[in-house]
């Protein structure tokens, strides 16, 4: 139900093959008994009347004339269409729904990657839909590892929640509370007053996409007032002189009208951050980095711990974030990357994936645990591409909007209780034993891929002799103590990872220089600016900046956006747009009013939530609603040749811009 780094432990009571209850596991060292509304609602997946139980096929798209099929019929059809298209014209796009049963260990993702490499099909990194673009900016600077939430609670004296909302990682909240009890000062920086703001001592609201400008101004104060850590900068960074000259023009007075944060508050935060030790930043994941130029925010923010020497120490650096790894954390690989043909690759770039369908270069799309229309930017063009393919296959627990509109074949997936699974947080491994038989004809993805591999003569796709074989191979790594499923079961299903609670304790960094790169020669080679910069948004006739994010009742496109689960559907029944009183008043909108959100790309209906928790000029909605990504721009943020510079580290910078400037108006009865 959730995304790394928050993976809550569950105790599931089963009686007679039926789920009696799901509750938080008090012995889980990460969640300690906590289970949010999403976790509580997870029991509604099992025995849900909307659950897919049989393979379905239909003769024409868009209709409701599905008929049940056998697995043999469905898989024979898929394999035949794949052979007819040719390997390079087959694409496999997987979403978080495919990873829910093995989040953190990514068994399904490893197997899918192995399958596409051996066959020669297209595989694209799913990190580009989530945290990859933010990590891209951090990667250029060189600070990718994270301190643990436990370390934050025990040692941080200042915690800056920069775009990090506790609705996305609620297990961090108790450690934030522990830090505050010790006297730590907590600051939230975001585009709206989130759940995190209620747990903070102060909140700074910034205009969307201006985080780099704020970070540059903070650095200006730190350097101008000689508050930087001279010894650390001299020993462990490169490019300070160039950075200092660069930020001289980025004073708080310059940043204030850009960010919407008063200059005096920028100065106060810079002084507090530079003089409080240790200080930790929790950087936002997906939502913060949706927009052209927003990766530069992470690039600039990544310089702040280096300037102040808050790296490699307890309570410092960066705290837990989506996709962040502890020092020493890792897994073995089974993806057979060396077997992938070098030619015919379509880049890990969202717009190129859309292009490949529109232009007919990809003719078969395997959509696995994803609602592509709700997760890709410029969804109208994505729909155009899907319409031009010869075959679309959806593997999932429930039908979703993409499957309803474009799938030719639907395959029923297994839920987390119906197959062997294993999750990994930043500190622990958790075995998830199979507890129920799958209903109907639902099958795990490993079985589906094995069956397709047999039909396509991929004889070495599954060289293991047991269900746990792929998991055991992936866990064969020093970080796990070379764990196996059997060993974890014998230990009660939990094992602490062999990792450091402190990021970069050896003060070695994954950059060409081995140091933190305030000035990056590598960036120049990629066609990117060598220093952190603020890139102003393009001009637009539309006055409001539309942002999207997460809530406790909703996360990604799981379970038909939660609509298939009664608890979540009741809690979050329809799209709601946050809008400031000033913007609402100027448009004659009242709280709860029916509205239309529109721009040059499309329009969608919603209800207005008039609130002073969002500043004028910004509007916000949680992600995933049908029609939302019709409004977003799908252009690339970084060039094709640059997106995969961090391929070896497991992520891509190929996310589309997701920019959206809009107008909002009342819908008249």
Short mmCIF file of C-alpha atoms in Angstrom, two decimals, residues 193-588:
data_model
loop_
_atom_site.label_atom_id
_atom_site.label_comp_id
_atom_site.label_asym_id
_atom_site.label_seq_id
_atom_site.Cartn_x
_atom_site.Cartn_y
_atom_site.Cartn_z
CA UNK A 193 0.66 23.51 4.71
CA UNK A 194 0.91 19.72 4.75
CA UNK A 195 0.42 17.26 7.57
CA UNK A 196 4.10 17.83 8.36
CA UNK A 197 3.45 21.51 9.09
CA UNK A 198 1.43 20.55 12.16
CA UNK A 199 4.51 18.80 13.56
CA UNK A 200 6.84 21.74 12.87
CA UNK A 201 7.99 24.82 14.74
CA UNK A 202 7.81 26.95 11.62
CA UNK A 203 6.63 26.60 8.04
CA UNK A 204 7.88 28.37 4.93
CA UNK A 205 5.57 28.27 1.92
CA UNK A 206 7.42 28.49 -1.39
CA UNK A 207 6.17 28.95 -4.91
CA UNK A 208 6.32 25.69 -6.87
CA UNK A 209 9.58 25.07 -8.68
CA UNK A 210 11.57 27.72 -6.78
CA UNK A 211 13.40 25.45 -4.34
CA UNK A 212 16.69 26.01 -6.15
CA UNK A 213 16.32 29.77 -5.73
CA UNK A 214 15.71 29.36 -2.00
CA UNK A 215 18.73 27.05 -1.63
CA UNK A 216 20.96 29.47 -3.56
CA UNK A 217 19.90 32.31 -1.27
CA UNK A 218 20.58 30.21 1.82
CA UNK A 219 24.05 29.46 0.48
CA UNK A 220 24.57 33.16 -0.22
CA UNK A 221 23.96 34.00 3.44
CA UNK A 222 26.13 31.13 4.70
CA UNK A 223 29.08 32.24 2.58
CA UNK A 224 28.59 36.00 2.90
CA UNK A 225 28.45 35.73 6.69
CA UNK A 226 31.40 33.30 6.74
CA UNK A 227 29.35 30.56 8.36
CA UNK A 228 30.61 27.68 6.22
CA UNK A 229 32.77 24.83 7.54
CA UNK A 230 36.14 25.69 6.06
CA UNK A 231 37.85 22.45 7.01
CA UNK A 232 35.13 20.18 5.61
CA UNK A 233 34.81 22.21 2.42
CA UNK A 234 38.57 22.14 1.86
CA UNK A 235 38.91 18.42 2.48
CA UNK A 236 35.77 16.93 0.97
CA UNK A 237 34.39 19.20 -1.76
CA UNK A 238 35.45 20.59 -5.11
CA UNK A 239 34.41 23.88 -6.65
CA UNK A 240 33.86 26.09 -3.62
CA UNK A 241 35.45 29.20 -5.15
CA UNK A 242 33.30 28.87 -8.27
CA UNK A 243 30.18 28.34 -6.15
CA UNK A 244 30.98 31.31 -3.91
CA UNK A 245 31.36 33.61 -6.92
CA UNK A 246 28.16 32.22 -8.42
CA UNK A 247 25.95 32.70 -5.36
CA UNK A 248 27.14 36.26 -4.77
CA UNK A 249 24.35 37.36 -7.11
CA UNK A 250 21.71 35.26 -5.33
CA UNK A 251 20.99 37.24 -2.19
CA UNK A 252 17.79 36.82 -0.15
CA UNK A 253 16.48 40.01 -1.70
CA UNK A 254 16.78 38.36 -5.10
CA UNK A 255 15.11 35.15 -3.94
CA UNK A 256 12.22 36.67 -1.98
CA UNK A 257 10.04 37.77 -4.93
CA UNK A 258 10.80 34.51 -6.75
CA UNK A 259 10.07 32.13 -3.87
CA UNK A 260 7.47 34.13 -1.98
CA UNK A 261 9.53 33.71 1.22
CA UNK A 262 10.42 37.05 2.87
CA UNK A 263 14.13 37.88 2.78
CA UNK A 264 14.38 38.11 6.57
CA UNK A 265 13.04 34.56 6.94
CA UNK A 266 15.57 33.28 4.42
CA UNK A 267 18.36 34.94 6.40
CA UNK A 268 17.07 33.51 9.68
CA UNK A 269 16.85 29.98 8.31
CA UNK A 270 20.33 30.17 6.78
CA UNK A 271 21.82 31.29 10.08
CA UNK A 272 19.95 28.63 12.01
CA UNK A 273 20.97 25.86 9.59
CA UNK A 274 24.63 26.92 9.54
CA UNK A 275 24.97 27.34 13.31
CA UNK A 276 22.93 24.35 14.52
CA UNK A 277 24.84 21.10 14.55
CA UNK A 278 23.90 18.49 13.65
CA UNK A 279 21.26 19.59 11.15
CA UNK A 280 19.34 17.18 8.92
CA UNK A 281 17.28 17.73 5.77
CA UNK A 282 14.48 15.37 4.75
CA UNK A 283 14.05 15.93 1.04
CA UNK A 284 10.76 15.27 -0.73
CA UNK A 285 10.35 12.44 -3.17
CA UNK A 286 8.17 12.41 -6.26
CA UNK A 287 5.87 15.40 -5.79
CA UNK A 288 8.61 17.97 -5.21
CA UNK A 289 10.37 17.11 -8.44
CA UNK A 290 7.51 17.29 -10.93
CA UNK A 291 8.31 20.22 -13.16
CA UNK A 292 10.94 21.39 -15.63
CA UNK A 293 14.03 22.47 -13.71
CA UNK A 294 12.92 21.02 -10.38
CA UNK A 295 15.80 18.55 -10.33
CA UNK A 296 18.01 21.61 -9.93
CA UNK A 297 16.34 22.12 -6.56
CA UNK A 298 17.80 18.83 -5.34
CA UNK A 299 21.14 19.74 -6.93
CA UNK A 300 21.25 23.02 -4.98
CA UNK A 301 19.88 21.63 -1.71
CA UNK A 302 22.51 18.90 -1.91
CA UNK A 303 25.23 21.54 -1.48
CA UNK A 304 23.92 22.76 1.89
CA UNK A 305 25.12 19.85 4.08
CA UNK A 306 28.53 20.08 2.41
CA UNK A 307 28.94 23.80 3.10
CA UNK A 308 28.08 23.31 6.77
CA UNK A 309 29.96 20.04 7.38
CA UNK A 310 26.73 18.18 8.10
CA UNK A 311 27.85 15.05 6.26
CA UNK A 312 29.03 11.73 7.63
CA UNK A 313 27.91 12.57 11.17
CA UNK A 314 25.03 11.38 13.37
CA UNK A 315 22.01 13.63 13.01
CA UNK A 316 23.26 15.33 9.86
CA UNK A 317 23.12 15.05 6.09
CA UNK A 318 19.87 13.84 4.55
CA UNK A 319 17.24 11.86 6.38
CA UNK A 320 15.01 9.14 4.90
CA UNK A 321 13.53 9.88 1.50
CA UNK A 322 11.85 7.91 -1.23
CA UNK A 323 14.41 5.74 -2.96
CA UNK A 324 17.19 6.73 -0.55
CA UNK A 325 19.53 4.01 0.70
CA UNK A 326 21.54 3.65 3.87
CA UNK A 327 25.31 3.32 3.70
CA UNK A 328 26.11 -0.28 2.79
CA UNK A 329 22.58 -1.13 1.65
CA UNK A 330 22.38 -3.15 -1.54
CA UNK A 331 21.17 -6.25 -3.34
CA UNK A 332 22.56 -8.70 -5.84
CA UNK A 333 21.32 -8.51 -9.43
CA UNK A 334 19.63 -11.13 -11.59
CA UNK A 335 18.64 -8.83 -14.45
CA UNK A 336 21.05 -10.20 -17.08
CA UNK A 337 21.80 -6.69 -18.30
CA UNK A 338 24.78 -7.99 -20.27
CA UNK A 339 22.39 -10.05 -22.42
CA UNK A 340 20.35 -7.08 -23.67
CA UNK A 341 20.93 -6.27 -27.36
CA UNK A 342 22.69 -2.93 -27.69
CA UNK A 343 20.68 -1.69 -30.66
CA UNK A 344 17.07 -0.56 -30.85
CA UNK A 345 16.83 0.75 -27.31
CA UNK A 346 14.28 3.44 -26.54
CA UNK A 347 15.71 5.70 -23.83
CA UNK A 348 14.54 5.80 -20.22
CA UNK A 349 12.66 8.98 -21.01
CA UNK A 350 8.92 9.33 -20.54
CA UNK A 351 8.37 11.39 -23.66
CA UNK A 352 10.35 8.88 -25.76
CA UNK A 353 8.12 6.06 -24.49
CA UNK A 354 5.08 8.03 -25.60
CA UNK A 355 6.77 8.84 -28.92
CA UNK A 356 7.54 5.16 -29.48
CA UNK A 357 3.85 4.27 -29.34
CA UNK A 358 2.60 7.24 -31.34
CA UNK A 359 5.19 6.58 -34.06
CA UNK A 360 4.54 2.82 -34.16
CA UNK A 361 7.96 1.71 -32.97
CA UNK A 362 6.37 -0.05 -29.99
CA UNK A 363 3.41 -2.17 -31.05
CA UNK A 364 2.85 -4.34 -27.96
CA UNK A 365 2.65 -2.85 -24.46
CA UNK A 366 2.76 -4.98 -21.34
CA UNK A 367 1.40 -2.84 -18.50
CA UNK A 368 2.15 -4.48 -15.18
CA UNK A 369 0.69 -3.09 -11.97
CA UNK A 370 0.19 0.34 -13.49
CA UNK A 371 -2.47 2.75 -14.65
CA UNK A 372 -0.32 4.39 -17.31
CA UNK A 373 -2.74 7.20 -18.13
CA UNK A 374 -2.82 8.41 -14.53
CA UNK A 375 0.93 8.23 -13.99
CA UNK A 376 2.36 9.59 -17.25
CA UNK A 377 2.36 13.29 -18.08
CA UNK A 378 0.51 14.55 -21.17
CA UNK A 379 -1.97 11.70 -20.84
CA UNK A 380 -3.88 12.75 -23.95
CA UNK A 381 -0.85 11.94 -26.09
CA UNK A 382 -0.22 8.73 -24.14
CA UNK A 383 -3.80 7.71 -24.98
CA UNK A 384 -3.10 8.46 -28.64
CA UNK A 385 -0.07 6.18 -28.48
CA UNK A 386 -1.86 3.34 -26.74
CA UNK A 387 -4.65 3.54 -29.33
CA UNK A 388 -2.09 2.91 -32.09
CA UNK A 389 -0.60 -0.25 -30.59
CA UNK A 390 -1.51 -3.74 -31.80
CA UNK A 391 -1.88 -5.19 -28.29
CA UNK A 392 -2.15 -3.82 -24.76
CA UNK A 393 -1.97 -6.23 -21.82
CA UNK A 394 -2.85 -5.24 -18.24
CA UNK A 395 -1.70 -7.40 -15.31
CA UNK A 396 -3.33 -6.17 -12.10
CA UNK A 397 -5.67 -6.87 -9.19
CA UNK A 398 -8.45 -4.63 -10.49
CA UNK A 399 -9.42 -2.97 -13.73
CA UNK A 400 -8.22 0.63 -14.03
CA UNK A 401 -8.86 3.49 -16.42
CA UNK A 402 -6.08 2.49 -18.82
CA UNK A 403 -7.25 -1.13 -18.94
CA UNK A 404 -10.87 -0.11 -19.45
CA UNK A 405 -9.99 2.11 -22.40
CA UNK A 406 -7.14 0.28 -24.11
CA UNK A 407 -6.41 -3.25 -22.85
CA UNK A 408 -7.04 -6.19 -25.17
CA UNK A 409 -6.03 -8.75 -22.55
CA UNK A 410 -6.34 -8.49 -18.76
CA UNK A 411 -4.44 -10.88 -16.48
CA UNK A 412 -5.41 -11.42 -12.81
CA UNK A 413 -2.62 -10.73 -10.31
CA UNK A 414 -1.96 -12.06 -6.83
CA UNK A 415 -2.08 -9.93 -3.68
CA UNK A 416 0.54 -9.78 -0.95
CA UNK A 417 -0.91 -12.65 1.12
CA UNK A 418 -1.06 -15.01 -1.86
CA UNK A 419 2.62 -15.39 -2.73
CA UNK A 420 6.02 -15.40 -1.06
CA UNK A 421 7.30 -11.87 -0.60
CA UNK A 422 10.09 -9.94 1.07
CA UNK A 423 10.34 -6.22 1.79
CA UNK A 424 13.35 -4.12 2.74
CA UNK A 425 13.37 -0.81 4.55
CA UNK A 426 16.55 1.21 5.11
CA UNK A 427 17.32 -0.88 8.18
CA UNK A 428 15.56 -4.27 8.01
CA UNK A 429 14.45 -7.18 5.87
CA UNK A 430 10.95 -8.60 6.31
CA UNK A 431 9.83 -11.95 4.94
CA UNK A 432 6.18 -12.11 3.92
CA UNK A 433 5.13 -15.76 3.86
CA UNK A 434 2.32 -16.97 1.67
CA UNK A 435 -0.79 -17.12 3.84
CA UNK A 436 -3.64 -17.70 1.38
CA UNK A 437 -4.24 -19.55 -1.84
CA UNK A 438 -4.84 -17.19 -4.73
CA UNK A 439 -8.52 -16.85 -5.67
CA UNK A 440 -9.85 -17.95 -9.02
CA UNK A 441 -7.13 -18.19 -11.62
CA UNK A 442 -4.94 -15.35 -10.25
CA UNK A 443 -1.21 -16.00 -10.71
CA UNK A 444 1.99 -14.33 -9.48
CA UNK A 445 4.07 -12.42 -12.01
CA UNK A 446 6.93 -14.93 -11.76
CA UNK A 447 4.63 -17.64 -13.07
CA UNK A 448 3.30 -15.42 -15.86
CA UNK A 449 6.78 -14.53 -17.04
CA UNK A 450 7.91 -18.17 -16.90
CA UNK A 451 4.98 -19.18 -19.07
CA UNK A 452 5.71 -16.44 -21.61
CA UNK A 453 9.41 -17.32 -21.55
CA UNK A 454 8.58 -20.92 -22.41
CA UNK A 455 6.50 -19.83 -25.38
CA UNK A 456 9.28 -17.52 -26.57
CA UNK A 457 12.08 -20.10 -26.12
CA UNK A 458 13.86 -18.18 -23.35
CA UNK A 459 15.14 -21.37 -21.81
CA UNK A 460 17.37 -19.76 -19.16
CA UNK A 461 14.90 -17.19 -17.89
CA UNK A 462 14.16 -19.07 -14.65
CA UNK A 463 17.19 -21.22 -13.72
CA UNK A 464 16.02 -21.71 -10.13
CA UNK A 465 14.30 -24.84 -8.84
CA UNK A 466 12.05 -23.19 -6.25
CA UNK A 467 9.71 -20.24 -5.79
CA UNK A 468 12.25 -18.62 -3.47
CA UNK A 469 15.11 -18.98 -5.95
CA UNK A 470 15.01 -15.43 -7.36
CA UNK A 471 14.59 -13.93 -3.90
CA UNK A 472 17.50 -15.95 -2.51
CA UNK A 473 19.70 -14.83 -5.42
CA UNK A 474 18.81 -11.17 -4.91
CA UNK A 475 19.42 -11.36 -1.15
CA UNK A 476 22.89 -12.86 -1.66
CA UNK A 477 24.60 -9.62 -0.67
CA UNK A 478 26.70 -8.51 2.34
CA UNK A 479 24.04 -5.97 3.36
CA UNK A 480 21.55 -8.76 4.06
CA UNK A 481 24.09 -11.11 5.61
CA UNK A 482 23.52 -13.26 2.50
CA UNK A 483 20.00 -13.98 3.70
CA UNK A 484 17.70 -16.61 2.22
CA UNK A 485 13.97 -17.07 2.54
CA UNK A 486 14.55 -20.15 4.66
CA UNK A 487 16.96 -18.35 6.98
CA UNK A 488 14.59 -15.43 7.41
CA UNK A 489 11.72 -17.79 8.19
CA UNK A 490 13.82 -19.49 10.85
CA UNK A 491 14.53 -16.08 12.41
CA UNK A 492 10.88 -15.11 12.66
CA UNK A 493 10.79 -13.23 9.37
CA UNK A 494 12.86 -10.19 10.37
CA UNK A 495 16.55 -9.39 10.05
CA UNK A 496 18.48 -6.18 10.62
CA UNK A 497 20.55 -5.08 7.63
CA UNK A 498 24.29 -4.65 7.86
CA UNK A 499 24.19 -0.91 7.26
CA UNK A 500 25.37 2.29 8.88
CA UNK A 501 22.77 4.59 10.46
CA UNK A 502 24.93 7.47 9.18
CA UNK A 503 25.22 8.28 5.49
CA UNK A 504 28.66 8.52 3.88
CA UNK A 505 30.53 7.75 7.13
CA UNK A 506 33.70 7.13 5.11
CA UNK A 507 33.35 10.55 3.44
CA UNK A 508 33.62 8.94 0.03
CA UNK A 509 31.12 10.01 -2.57
CA UNK A 510 29.84 8.54 -5.87
CA UNK A 511 31.26 11.30 -8.07
CA UNK A 512 34.19 11.32 -10.52
CA UNK A 513 36.30 13.20 -7.96
CA UNK A 514 35.19 11.07 -5.01
CA UNK A 515 34.20 14.32 -3.30
CA UNK A 516 31.04 16.40 -3.08
CA UNK A 517 30.95 18.38 -6.30
CA UNK A 518 29.75 21.93 -5.74
CA UNK A 519 31.01 22.47 -9.29
CA UNK A 520 30.50 19.45 -11.54
CA UNK A 521 32.67 18.79 -14.59
CA UNK A 522 30.52 15.74 -15.23
CA UNK A 523 27.48 17.99 -15.61
CA UNK A 524 29.22 19.93 -18.36
CA UNK A 525 29.83 16.68 -20.25
CA UNK A 526 26.10 15.94 -19.98
CA UNK A 527 25.12 19.34 -21.34
CA UNK A 528 24.00 20.56 -17.92
CA UNK A 529 25.09 23.57 -15.87
CA UNK A 530 28.13 22.81 -13.70
CA UNK A 531 26.82 24.86 -10.77
CA UNK A 532 23.39 24.72 -9.14
CA UNK A 533 21.06 27.14 -10.86
CA UNK A 534 17.50 28.37 -10.67
CA UNK A 535 15.62 28.00 -13.94
CA UNK A 536 12.58 30.31 -14.12
CA UNK A 537 9.40 28.80 -15.54
CA UNK A 538 8.29 29.47 -19.08
CA UNK A 539 5.75 32.22 -19.57
CA UNK A 540 2.13 31.12 -19.59
CA UNK A 541 -1.24 32.83 -20.10
CA UNK A 542 -2.65 30.67 -17.31
CA UNK A 543 -2.29 32.26 -13.87
CA UNK A 544 -2.28 29.32 -11.43
CA UNK A 545 0.46 26.74 -10.89
CA UNK A 546 -1.06 23.28 -10.46
CA UNK A 547 0.78 20.93 -8.12
CA UNK A 548 0.01 17.31 -7.24
CA UNK A 549 1.06 15.14 -4.32
CA UNK A 550 0.11 12.50 -1.77
CA UNK A 551 -2.29 12.01 1.12
CA UNK A 552 -2.81 9.30 3.71
CA UNK A 553 -5.87 8.08 1.84
CA UNK A 554 -4.23 7.73 -1.54
CA UNK A 555 -0.90 6.69 -2.99
CA UNK A 556 -0.08 6.25 -6.69
CA UNK A 557 -2.64 4.29 -8.75
CA UNK A 558 -3.04 1.32 -6.40
CA UNK A 559 -6.37 -0.52 -6.50
CA UNK A 560 -7.98 1.65 -9.17
CA UNK A 561 -6.85 4.73 -7.22
CA UNK A 562 -8.38 3.32 -4.08
CA UNK A 563 -11.85 3.34 -5.63
CA UNK A 564 -11.96 -0.47 -5.43
CA UNK A 565 -11.52 -0.41 -1.63
CA UNK A 566 -14.62 0.89 0.20
CA UNK A 567 -12.71 2.52 3.07
CA UNK A 568 -10.53 4.58 0.76
CA UNK A 569 -13.32 5.35 -1.69
CA UNK A 570 -15.46 6.71 1.15
CA UNK A 571 -12.61 8.78 2.62
CA UNK A 572 -11.62 10.27 -0.73
CA UNK A 573 -14.58 9.98 -3.09
CA UNK A 574 -13.84 12.63 -5.72
CA UNK A 575 -11.13 15.05 -6.87
CA UNK A 576 -10.76 18.16 -4.72
CA UNK A 577 -8.61 21.18 -5.59
CA UNK A 578 -7.00 23.27 -2.86
CA UNK A 579 -7.27 26.97 -3.73
CA UNK A 580 -6.51 30.05 -1.66
CA UNK A 581 -9.27 32.40 -0.46
CA UNK A 582 -7.81 35.18 -2.60
CA UNK A 583 -7.82 33.11 -5.78
CA UNK A 584 -11.25 31.66 -5.00
CA UNK A 585 -12.71 35.08 -4.27
CA UNK A 586 -11.38 36.51 -7.51
CA UNK A 587 -13.23 33.76 -9.37
CA UNK A 588 -16.43 33.80 -7.35
#
